[in-house]
Amino acid sequence: AVIGGGPAGLYFALLAKKVNPADEVLVAERNPPDATFGWGVVFSEETLGALRDADYETYNEIADNFARWNAIDIYYRDTKIRSRGHVFTGISRKVLLNILQRRCQALGVRIDFEREVTDINEFASADLIVGADGINGLVRRTHAELFKPQIAIHPTKYVWFGSDLPLDAFTFIFRRNDHGLFQVHAYPFDARTCTFIVECPEDVWRRAGLESASEAASIAYCQDLFEPELRGRRLMSNRSLWLNFATLRQESWHRGNVVVVGDAAHTAHFSIGSGTKLAMEDSIALVDALRRQHDLDAALNDYEMERQPAVERFQEAALESSSYFEHVSRYAGFDPRQFAFNLLTRSRRITYVNLTQRDPELVRTVDSWFSAAATGSPDGAMRLSPPPMFAPFRIGEFSLPNRVAIAAGHDLDAAARAGAGLVLTEFVSVTEDGRITPETPVIDRSYQGVLRRAAERIHQSGSQVGLQLGHAGRRGSMRPRSDGVDRPLLRGGWRLIAPSAIAYTPRAALPREMAARDIDHIVKVFAASAQAAVSCAVDVLELNLAHGYLLASFISPLTNHRSDEYGGALENRMRFPLQVVDAVRSAYPRPLMLRISASDWILGGVELDEAVEIARLLKAHGADLIHPVMGQTVWESRADYRRLFGVPASDRIRNEAGIPTLASGYVSTSDDVNTILAAGRADLCLLDL
């Protein structure tokens, strides 16, 4: 028995009947056969291949009714940019359902239209109950305690219209009026009609009076707003109500003989157009699992193990994409070419190399604009330009030959030969008792000599050198990393200081809470170290305000429990770090970079919203560049070291705080670097070699 007669339910029913014609397959659908809500659906070429292999008859009929296009149009700041090479196919949802209904009936599937199921026990005699009744459906709600759903409500409002506007491209429109920024996601599904989704932040929706507007009033408002693009065509409603999208994830998709597919199992934001695709692929996988396994529980486990990872990948891409549209106003100052590149690469499924293969002319245009902006040349003067990673980067009179940084570790000479524009040293302590381990270098006279000679060789190779300065605080007196991370020394340790007397790990030494004299002393030590950096010909000075070291420990409420002027509100927690920054800024005239924790990765710690405010404060105190990193403030934080994990923080800080950033976090290829830079998510990238 199948509850729900949408694409997932109907497709499962016909495939199951096709595999086992003797089985009785029933679909219960609460709506009449010609009723549908929504307009068009989109399929990728990959999905079409899966549909062709699963049932050639429906594939042929679906293909005969497709609208096909290979372009994306972006309307932004009175500019239209077209990107080619993006193959899409669309079909009317109503036409798709009619095709699936006819195929079900031809195969002998029984469809009970206008049947409202109120209790799944109505199908107690069924061997298998398939829930295809959507995110708010009966099946998922009945077994919620076992499926363990997590539903995230997105902050923007959207409404799903249709239009008689003929389109030949997937179309994004961005339009600002007195109420705020609105955006449109539109795509054709036949020669005469398109889906036209309008989205905006909730505060914009309220200011526009749409909170209390009728369907007719909402149509009139949006039709007037997007009149230039509609060109006299009309918007059409089909129960078109303003909603907040909900992303559904669940631990399990089955219990006993009950299983869910499509939106009853998971959802992915509409901005990547994968809802129907994922739903029908679920049905294919479920039928395949039932065919492979004679045991029902084994089959349902197989289905879940196959589909959950695939769906999660799309959900991650959808979250990246939806986050872009929810915060698109941060890119309002972008040049239209960079804005278009940023939009096209928003979900990480399209990268610089991939877009070069799809649309080389657009990428050449972006390269040309990027190089001209980087060198101060007239726009359009550089027709043939290098990729963004090879463009110079300037801060005032200072210039890097390219936009790649590498962490040198112990071997500065080897790093110099890598060709990076900026070579960053390992953590160098400002005092003996500020070391992390006994192997941590200290910026004493001996190290200054080593650094001065290394800087000369790095300069000869054409690169610049950056010195990372810090104080380990409560994370000091540890064994060398070769003996394990954050393992305290058994002997030969040193006394530790911190904002509060809290050990870094249960076995670590307890630090002493810093008094006023300690604060004054550390400020002076950092200033003296900055002066030493000048004498060593260091080009960029990076202060470490991250990773649970001393300065970071003042910033995080997890590690700063003080009740004086250095604890409590962010303004107070930043007081000592800003004193250090001010002293260093006075002593060091060259570019100053601040490494900050953009998230402590644990409840109650610093999160990205606060990190943006921290970056604004540091900018006001003379920072030239921010290097956001994640985690390690407390040992029990939950790391999420996925590919490019630090890039979203770099993006937000750069484009909300208005300060250049260095992006890091498993940035491992030139494609990563060029994608990040061209999209305006960072100004430099730390490449993991």
XYZ file of C-alpha atoms in Angstrom:
689
model
C 0.000 0.000 0.000
C 1.251 3.457 -0.925
C -0.044 6.503 0.930
C 0.343 9.548 -1.305
C -0.065 9.848 -5.063
C 2.696 12.298 -5.881
C 5.656 11.444 -8.137
C 7.404 9.309 -5.495
C 4.322 7.255 -4.615
C 3.149 6.705 -8.183
C 6.616 5.863 -9.459
C 7.193 3.333 -6.691
C 3.804 1.773 -7.380
C 4.372 1.312 -11.104
C 7.914 0.001 -10.659
C 6.839 -2.442 -7.936
C 3.960 -3.703 -10.080
C 6.240 -4.011 -13.088
C 8.735 -6.161 -11.137
C 6.048 -8.365 -9.548
C 2.870 -8.231 -11.676
C 1.086 -10.685 -9.374
C 1.348 -8.321 -6.396
C -1.612 -6.140 -5.491
C -0.422 -2.527 -5.356
C -2.716 0.204 -4.023
C -2.145 3.973 -4.006
C -4.306 6.100 -1.703
C -4.381 9.762 -2.800
C -6.510 12.372 -1.059
C -6.843 14.664 -4.098
C -8.710 14.105 -7.385
C -6.652 12.897 -10.373
C -6.417 16.284 -12.080
C -5.467 18.289 -8.963
C -1.894 19.349 -8.353
C -0.208 22.072 -6.390
C 2.898 23.680 -7.772
C 3.876 24.280 -11.355
C 6.934 22.707 -12.940
C 9.649 20.290 -11.844
C 13.283 20.081 -12.976
C 15.405 17.040 -13.788
C 19.125 16.656 -14.433
C 20.619 14.534 -17.217
C 21.771 12.021 -14.583
C 18.210 11.607 -13.311
C 16.893 11.151 -16.849
C 19.303 8.251 -17.275
C 17.991 6.631 -14.100
C 14.382 7.083 -15.263
C 15.216 5.594 -18.662
C 16.746 2.503 -17.068
C 13.929 2.076 -14.556
C 10.935 2.322 -16.930
C 11.467 3.164 -20.580
C 7.771 3.707 -21.318
C 7.330 6.544 -18.824
C 10.762 7.928 -19.709
C 9.753 8.250 -23.364
C 6.510 10.001 -22.548
C 8.189 12.302 -20.032
C 10.944 13.138 -22.533
C 8.353 14.006 -25.192
C 6.918 16.649 -22.852
C 10.176 18.186 -21.659
C 11.268 21.770 -21.979
C 15.049 21.818 -22.410
C 17.525 24.649 -21.932
C 21.224 25.094 -21.239
C 21.506 28.677 -19.998
C 21.183 30.556 -16.723
C 20.214 34.235 -16.822
C 21.095 36.487 -13.883
C 19.481 39.922 -13.585
C 21.384 42.055 -11.093
C 21.879 45.827 -10.807
C 20.293 46.515 -14.205
C 22.663 44.015 -15.819
C 21.802 40.703 -17.451
C 24.487 38.017 -17.474
C 23.908 34.748 -19.322
C 25.918 31.635 -18.496
C 25.734 28.673 -20.865
C 26.531 24.993 -20.523
C 24.030 24.163 -17.752
C 21.714 21.478 -19.139
C 18.272 21.403 -17.527
C 14.973 19.767 -18.383
C 11.607 20.757 -16.978
C 8.095 19.367 -17.145
C 4.714 20.435 -15.834
C 4.016 18.719 -12.532
C 0.451 18.061 -13.683
C 1.642 16.469 -16.931
C 4.154 14.333 -15.014
C 1.486 13.086 -12.615
C -0.886 12.274 -15.476
C 1.853 10.242 -17.204
C 2.565 8.291 -14.018
C -1.147 7.775 -13.304
C -1.775 6.339 -16.773
C 1.226 4.030 -16.515
C 0.082 2.785 -13.097
C -3.387 2.034 -14.423
C -1.980 0.272 -17.506
C 0.086 -2.007 -15.254
C -2.858 -2.776 -12.979
C -2.052 -0.526 -10.014
C -5.189 0.498 -8.143
C -5.375 4.221 -7.375
C -7.996 5.409 -4.876
C -8.354 9.128 -5.544
C -9.993 11.422 -2.971
C -9.228 8.925 -0.209
C -8.116 10.592 3.006
C -6.160 8.129 5.138
C -6.424 8.967 8.843
C -4.803 5.848 10.310
C -2.150 3.682 8.692
C -3.769 0.693 10.395
C -6.277 0.861 7.544
C -3.553 -1.077 5.720
C -2.682 -3.476 8.544
C -2.931 -6.446 6.178
C -0.428 -4.988 3.701
C 3.004 -6.582 3.386
C 4.557 -3.130 2.928
C 3.313 0.395 3.626
C 5.106 3.158 1.716
C 4.703 6.688 3.058
C 4.878 9.103 0.128
C 2.627 11.725 1.689
C 5.095 14.576 2.195
C 6.822 16.320 5.067
C 3.599 16.795 7.034
C 2.187 13.408 6.116
C 0.502 10.845 8.318
C 3.146 8.128 7.980
C 6.068 10.238 9.165
C 4.059 11.728 12.024
C 2.801 8.317 13.153
C 6.338 7.006 13.659
C 8.074 10.258 14.572
C 9.496 8.822 17.801
C 11.307 6.130 15.806
C 12.215 8.127 12.700
C 13.572 10.914 14.973
C 13.032 13.830 12.600
C 14.955 17.091 12.754
C 13.197 19.972 11.018
C 15.063 23.233 10.356
C 12.857 26.175 9.393
C 14.553 28.577 6.978
C 14.304 32.303 7.760
C 13.210 33.630 4.368
C 9.682 33.760 2.990
C 8.851 32.383 -0.440
C 5.787 32.015 -2.651
C 5.387 29.656 -5.612
C 3.743 31.342 -8.619
C 3.387 30.374 -12.235
C 3.587 32.737 -15.192
C 2.702 32.774 -18.877
C 6.154 34.271 -19.493
C 8.062 32.111 -22.017
C 11.653 31.546 -20.859
C 14.641 29.905 -22.507
C 16.878 29.879 -19.416
C 16.873 29.228 -15.699
C 16.403 32.790 -14.486
C 17.469 34.565 -11.300
C 16.245 38.112 -10.727
C 17.397 40.378 -7.888
C 15.402 43.540 -7.308
C 15.599 46.029 -4.447
C 12.830 48.505 -3.619
C 11.992 50.661 -0.593
C 11.069 47.559 1.410
C 14.273 45.612 0.727
C 15.734 42.933 -1.532
C 13.584 40.382 -3.373
C 14.805 37.552 -5.578
C 13.181 35.298 -8.146
C 13.935 31.692 -9.118
C 12.189 31.060 -12.458
C 12.404 28.249 -14.991
C 10.360 27.048 -17.982
C 8.469 23.773 -18.058
C 6.836 24.118 -21.471
C 6.925 26.531 -24.390
C 4.457 28.955 -22.814
C 4.687 28.683 -19.032
C 7.247 28.943 -16.256
C 7.591 28.513 -12.520
C 8.179 31.882 -10.824
C 9.258 31.647 -7.164
C 9.639 34.912 -5.237
C 11.788 34.906 -2.080
C 12.704 37.598 0.445
C 13.821 38.005 4.080
C 10.979 37.959 6.589
C 11.548 41.565 7.685
C 11.288 42.692 4.046
C 8.086 40.649 3.667
C 6.591 42.396 6.697
C 7.644 45.884 5.588
C 6.009 45.245 2.223
C 2.704 44.444 3.937
C 2.692 40.916 2.518
C 2.103 39.386 5.951
C -1.586 40.328 5.713
C -1.924 40.399 1.918
C -4.366 38.162 0.059
C -3.212 35.931 -2.802
C -4.451 38.533 -5.263
C -2.646 41.341 -3.436
C 0.599 39.324 -3.313
C 0.371 38.684 -7.048
C -0.251 42.367 -7.737
C 2.723 43.417 -5.591
C 5.142 40.956 -7.217
C 3.818 41.621 -10.703
C 4.467 45.326 -10.264
C 7.908 44.740 -8.712
C 9.109 42.475 -11.524
C 7.263 44.201 -14.361
C 10.472 44.841 -16.402
C 11.275 41.107 -16.535
C 7.659 39.948 -16.910
C 7.245 42.232 -19.933
C 3.497 42.518 -19.540
C 2.940 38.824 -18.773
C 0.929 37.773 -15.731
C 1.674 35.846 -12.568
C -0.686 32.978 -11.744
C -1.616 31.458 -8.398
C -2.300 27.864 -7.414
C -2.809 28.045 -3.662
C 0.259 30.298 -3.748
C 0.845 31.180 -0.112
C 3.913 32.714 1.535
C 5.805 29.982 3.395
C 9.079 29.239 5.158
C 10.923 26.276 3.687
C 11.559 23.389 6.092
C 14.560 21.067 5.711
C 13.725 17.602 7.056
C 16.359 15.095 8.159
C 15.570 11.811 9.931
C 17.701 9.202 11.652
C 15.675 6.350 10.194
C 13.343 5.967 7.228
C 11.665 2.688 8.141
C 10.072 0.747 10.981
C 8.868 -2.806 10.574
C 6.995 -2.931 7.277
C 6.605 0.864 7.047
C 9.009 2.952 4.948
C 9.048 6.572 3.758
C 10.204 8.061 0.448
C 10.529 11.546 -1.023
C 9.506 14.512 1.100
C 8.175 12.158 3.776
C 11.785 11.051 4.314
C 13.788 14.219 3.559
C 13.618 17.626 1.928
C 16.193 19.775 0.120
C 15.801 23.499 -0.487
C 14.072 24.419 -3.736
C 17.013 26.554 -4.894
C 18.833 23.452 -6.213
C 15.698 21.986 -7.821
C 16.160 18.424 -6.574
C 12.975 17.555 -4.686
C 11.196 15.491 -7.356
C 14.488 14.051 -8.601
C 15.374 12.744 -5.135
C 11.850 11.433 -4.574
C 11.770 9.376 -7.779
C 15.308 8.111 -7.201
C 14.155 6.945 -3.744
C 11.430 4.904 -5.429
C 13.902 3.332 -7.854
C 16.269 2.410 -5.000
C 13.472 0.986 -2.844
C 12.167 -1.275 -5.618
C 15.730 -2.396 -6.429
C 16.350 -3.252 -2.754
C 13.110 -5.245 -2.553
C 14.108 -7.127 -5.711
C 17.589 -7.950 -4.353
C 16.553 -9.049 -0.873
C 13.954 -11.663 -0.005
C 13.891 -10.512 3.623
C 11.863 -7.296 4.004
C 13.907 -5.847 6.862
C 17.153 -6.470 4.973
C 15.685 -4.788 1.891
C 14.596 -1.710 3.821
C 17.999 -1.491 5.494
C 19.666 -1.710 2.076
C 17.425 1.043 0.738
C 18.214 3.317 3.652
C 21.963 2.646 3.549
C 22.073 3.383 -0.178
C 19.903 6.484 -0.226
C 20.707 8.325 2.994
C 24.322 9.230 2.064
C 23.253 10.303 -1.440
C 20.442 12.452 -0.094
C 22.667 13.968 2.592
C 25.101 15.154 -0.089
C 22.271 16.957 -1.847
C 21.012 18.370 1.433
C 24.462 19.786 2.177
C 24.554 21.390 -1.268
C 21.019 22.672 -0.734
C 21.971 24.203 2.616
C 24.919 25.980 0.992
C 22.602 27.218 -1.747
C 19.783 28.303 0.562
C 22.244 30.083 2.857
C 23.441 32.062 -0.149
C 19.937 33.286 -0.967
C 19.125 33.952 2.683
C 22.154 36.257 2.953
C 22.526 37.473 -0.622
C 22.349 41.113 0.483
C 25.946 40.798 1.749
C 27.030 40.688 -1.906
C 25.115 43.825 -2.882
C 28.322 45.706 -3.657
C 29.778 43.046 -5.959
C 30.517 43.707 -9.592
C 27.860 41.874 -11.682
C 30.470 39.456 -13.071
C 31.666 38.417 -9.627
C 28.079 38.309 -8.382
C 27.193 35.874 -11.176
C 30.226 33.672 -10.471
C 29.393 33.669 -6.757
C 25.804 32.624 -7.448
C 26.735 29.853 -9.874
C 29.258 28.320 -7.435
C 27.133 28.773 -4.310
C 26.495 25.071 -3.574
C 30.068 23.851 -4.378
C 28.731 21.492 -7.059
C 30.060 23.922 -9.682
C 33.658 25.104 -9.328
C 36.043 27.300 -11.289
C 37.289 24.389 -13.419
C 33.799 22.994 -13.923
C 32.457 26.395 -14.952
C 35.413 26.851 -17.313
C 34.343 23.651 -19.064
C 30.700 24.759 -19.197
C 31.165 28.422 -20.066
C 34.762 29.400 -20.848
C 33.757 32.865 -22.063
C 32.140 33.775 -18.733
C 35.211 32.588 -16.802
C 37.506 34.589 -19.096
C 35.346 37.633 -18.383
C 35.615 37.051 -14.623
C 39.396 36.518 -14.861
C 39.774 39.738 -16.836
C 37.733 41.754 -14.353
C 39.546 40.204 -11.360
C 43.019 40.913 -12.773
C 42.116 44.474 -13.713
C 40.739 45.131 -10.229
C 43.817 43.549 -8.606
C 46.326 45.549 -10.657
C 44.430 48.815 -10.903
C 44.139 48.488 -14.682
C 41.142 49.851 -16.617
C 38.174 47.482 -16.725
C 38.363 45.404 -19.899
C 42.019 46.183 -20.526
C 43.189 42.645 -19.727
C 41.457 40.352 -22.204
C 43.791 37.431 -21.512
C 44.318 37.183 -17.783
C 45.672 34.576 -15.364
C 43.352 32.775 -12.944
C 42.569 34.701 -9.725
C 45.143 32.809 -7.637
C 47.928 34.415 -9.675
C 46.633 37.967 -9.348
C 48.622 40.185 -6.954
C 47.152 41.239 -3.623
C 47.735 44.706 -2.244
C 47.301 46.238 1.203
C 48.364 49.856 0.935
C 51.934 49.885 -0.349
C 52.395 46.185 0.410
C 51.928 43.642 -2.377
C 51.920 39.849 -2.601
C 52.844 38.357 -5.995
C 49.949 35.878 -5.822
C 47.081 34.980 -3.520
C 48.298 31.655 -2.164
C 49.650 31.265 1.362
C 51.238 28.152 2.825
C 52.088 27.159 6.385
C 55.813 26.528 6.547
C 56.129 24.322 9.605
C 59.764 23.890 10.642
C 61.251 24.105 7.131
C 60.969 27.685 5.905
C 63.327 27.063 2.988
C 61.198 24.238 1.572
C 58.127 26.418 1.886
C 59.867 29.230 0.024
C 60.397 26.916 -2.949
C 56.673 26.167 -3.225
C 55.973 29.426 -5.059
C 53.326 30.735 -2.674
C 52.945 34.481 -2.380
C 52.988 34.312 1.430
C 54.934 31.859 3.593
C 53.609 31.689 7.165
C 55.771 30.468 10.027
C 54.627 28.027 12.647
C 53.350 29.328 15.996
C 56.119 31.378 17.618
C 55.741 32.262 21.283
C 56.328 35.731 22.671
C 57.759 34.282 25.936
C 59.268 31.065 27.265
C 56.182 30.332 29.364
C 53.932 31.041 26.371
C 55.137 27.974 24.484
C 52.794 25.137 23.543
C 55.447 22.422 23.850
C 59.185 22.452 24.591
C 59.716 22.454 20.795
C 57.763 25.676 20.226
C 60.141 28.438 19.091
C 60.366 31.670 21.067
C 61.115 34.996 19.412
C 64.394 35.422 21.242
C 67.684 36.607 19.725
C 68.562 33.150 18.458
C 65.269 32.689 16.638
C 65.393 36.245 15.296
C 68.674 35.400 13.586
C 67.180 32.264 12.059
C 64.100 34.186 10.934
C 66.119 37.051 9.457
C 68.168 34.668 7.302
C 65.079 32.698 6.268
C 63.250 35.900 5.336
C 66.128 36.894 3.074
C 65.971 33.551 1.242
C 62.167 33.711 0.980
C 62.394 37.202 -0.502
C 64.973 35.992 -3.018
C 62.514 33.311 -4.143
C 59.911 36.005 -4.845
C 57.669 35.278 -1.855
C 56.848 37.238 1.287
C 57.130 35.991 4.854
C 54.520 36.085 7.589
C 55.309 35.547 11.275
C 52.659 33.944 13.493
C 52.966 35.233 17.068
C 51.053 33.996 20.066
C 50.968 32.891 23.681
C 49.710 29.397 24.495
C 48.072 30.356 27.780
C 46.371 27.387 29.422
C 47.176 25.220 26.399
C 50.900 25.310 27.143
C 53.281 22.927 28.898
C 52.241 20.075 26.612
C 54.276 17.226 25.165
C 55.483 17.480 21.550
C 52.751 16.751 19.009
C 54.592 13.577 17.996
C 53.598 12.170 21.415
C 49.927 13.038 20.918
C 47.878 16.227 20.920
C 47.288 18.143 24.177
C 49.044 15.623 26.420
C 50.597 17.488 29.383
C 54.287 17.180 30.192
C 55.041 14.725 32.980
C 58.141 16.667 34.038
C 59.905 19.866 33.072
C 56.713 21.851 32.651
C 56.152 25.543 33.351
C 53.526 27.627 35.051
C 50.522 28.649 32.986
C 48.328 31.749 32.943
C 44.814 32.252 31.643
C 41.853 34.608 32.088
C 40.318 32.094 34.515
C 41.733 29.146 36.440
C 40.360 26.434 34.128
C 42.570 23.603 32.859
C 42.519 22.875 29.125
C 41.983 19.128 29.636
C 41.116 17.138 32.775
C 44.790 16.118 33.066
C 46.383 19.420 32.065
C 48.028 21.771 34.547
C 45.739 24.303 36.205
C 46.566 27.841 35.039
C 46.743 30.854 37.319
C 44.144 33.561 36.746
C 45.877 36.619 35.338
C 46.153 39.728 37.487
C 46.448 43.307 36.209
C 50.246 43.139 36.283
C 50.180 40.001 34.113
C 47.989 41.764 31.574
C 50.322 44.763 31.440
C 53.336 42.478 31.085
C 51.864 40.444 28.226
C 50.874 43.602 26.327
C 54.472 44.844 26.559
C 55.871 41.462 25.517
C 53.696 41.369 22.397
C 54.741 44.925 21.491
C 58.421 44.031 21.884
C 57.922 40.931 19.734
C 56.298 43.063 17.033
C 59.308 45.378 17.050
C 61.551 42.340 16.677
C 59.484 41.250 13.665
C 60.255 44.575 11.980
C 63.976 44.043 12.478
C 63.668 40.539 10.989
C 62.188 41.904 7.728
C 58.872 40.157 8.315
C 56.324 41.305 5.717
C 53.104 40.269 7.486
C 52.554 39.772 11.201
C 49.836 37.331 12.247
C 48.609 37.429 15.844
C 46.985 34.210 17.017
C 43.689 34.985 18.763
C 42.393 31.455 18.168
C 42.663 27.748 19.000
C 42.190 28.158 22.747
C 45.468 30.009 23.278
C 45.772 32.943 25.664
C 44.107 35.711 23.659
C 41.359 33.374 22.443
C 40.699 32.305 26.030
C 39.780 35.877 26.890
C 37.393 36.142 23.942
C 35.377 32.958 24.514
C 32.772 32.910 27.315
C 33.573 29.222 27.765
C 37.038 30.032 29.094
C 36.620 33.554 30.467
C 34.626 33.516 33.713
C 35.972 36.807 35.046
C 33.698 39.265 36.824
C 35.917 42.332 36.331
C 36.231 44.630 33.307
C 37.823 41.778 31.318
C 34.872 39.391 31.543
C 31.185 39.193 30.708
C 29.983 41.030 27.608
C 31.924 40.820 24.346
C 33.174 44.379 24.795
C 34.838 43.342 28.059
C 36.123 39.989 26.783
C 37.772 41.817 23.885
C 39.385 44.436 26.123
C 42.701 42.625 26.710
C 43.053 41.252 23.150
C 42.435 44.761 21.802
C 45.073 46.170 24.155
C 47.511 43.693 22.629
C 46.394 44.557 19.084
C 46.771 48.291 19.780
C 50.284 47.808 21.173
C 51.325 45.621 18.251
C 49.768 47.987 15.729
C 51.796 50.865 17.172
C 55.009 48.848 16.972
C 54.485 47.178 13.599
C 53.821 49.398 10.536
C 53.346 46.604 8.004
C 50.225 44.497 7.325
C 48.706 42.978 10.455
C 46.664 39.775 10.215
C 44.539 38.426 13.075
C 43.750 34.722 13.347
C 40.423 34.406 15.173
C 38.096 31.588 16.186
C 35.003 31.995 14.019
C 33.267 29.248 15.981
C 34.148 27.352 19.139
C 32.126 24.405 17.770
C 30.323 23.893 21.045
C 27.163 25.277 22.614
C 27.736 28.445 24.613
C 30.916 29.460 22.826
C 31.724 31.992 20.149
C 29.628 31.512 17.012
C 29.886 33.081 13.593
C 27.509 35.977 14.301
C 29.744 37.065 17.182
C 32.876 36.418 15.120
C 31.671 38.998 12.586
C 31.407 41.527 15.423
C 34.886 40.534 16.637
C 36.246 41.142 13.140
C 34.611 44.575 13.050
C 36.272 45.478 16.350
C 39.661 44.279 15.131
C 39.273 46.225 11.902
C 38.534 49.370 13.914
C 41.777 48.784 15.840
C 43.951 48.546 12.739
C 43.723 44.953 11.526
C 44.404 44.625 7.796
C 43.390 41.012 7.337
C 41.386 38.370 9.228
C 42.185 34.647 9.188
C 39.115 32.836 10.596
C 39.615 29.312 11.940
C 37.374 26.908 13.835
C 37.339 24.965 17.080
C 39.948 23.910 19.673
C 38.914 26.621 22.154
C 37.970 23.804 24.517
C 39.180 20.229 24.217
C 35.649 18.800 24.193
C 34.503 20.785 21.145
C 33.012 18.707 18.337
C 35.167 19.107 15.249
C 33.650 19.205 11.778
C 36.742 19.160 9.602
C 35.108 18.672 6.241
C 36.522 19.998 2.959
C 36.707 23.835 2.866
C 35.251 24.004 6.376
C 36.609 27.493 7.053
C 35.378 29.133 3.848
C 31.837 30.089 4.987
C 33.323 32.009 7.930
C 35.777 33.767 5.646
C 32.931 34.680 3.303
C 30.745 36.168 6.027
C 33.518 38.091 7.748
C 34.882 39.484 4.484
C 31.528 40.588 3.143
C 29.771 41.627 6.359
C 32.636 43.140 8.355
C 34.186 44.594 5.200
C 37.745 43.392 5.779
C 40.014 41.194 3.619
C 40.271 37.560 4.709
C 42.547 34.553 4.404
C 40.484 31.372 3.921
C 41.728 28.027 5.214
C 40.365 24.612 6.142
C 41.337 21.808 3.737
C 41.749 24.124 0.765
C 43.720 21.579 -1.218
C 43.621 22.360 -4.958
C 44.121 25.273 -7.301
C 40.475 24.792 -8.298
C 39.461 25.390 -4.666
C 41.577 28.540 -4.527
C 40.308 30.011 -7.792
C 36.684 29.261 -6.910
C 36.977 30.928 -3.496
C 38.766 34.009 -4.821
C 36.678 34.579 -7.943
C 33.492 34.270 -5.875
C 34.687 36.897 -3.400
C 34.686 34.532 -0.418
C 38.271 35.448 0.512
C 41.222 37.522 -0.685
C 43.922 34.932 0.060
C 43.830 31.167 0.562
C 45.974 28.964 2.800
C 46.707 25.955 0.609
C 47.057 22.572 2.311
C 49.982 20.810 0.642
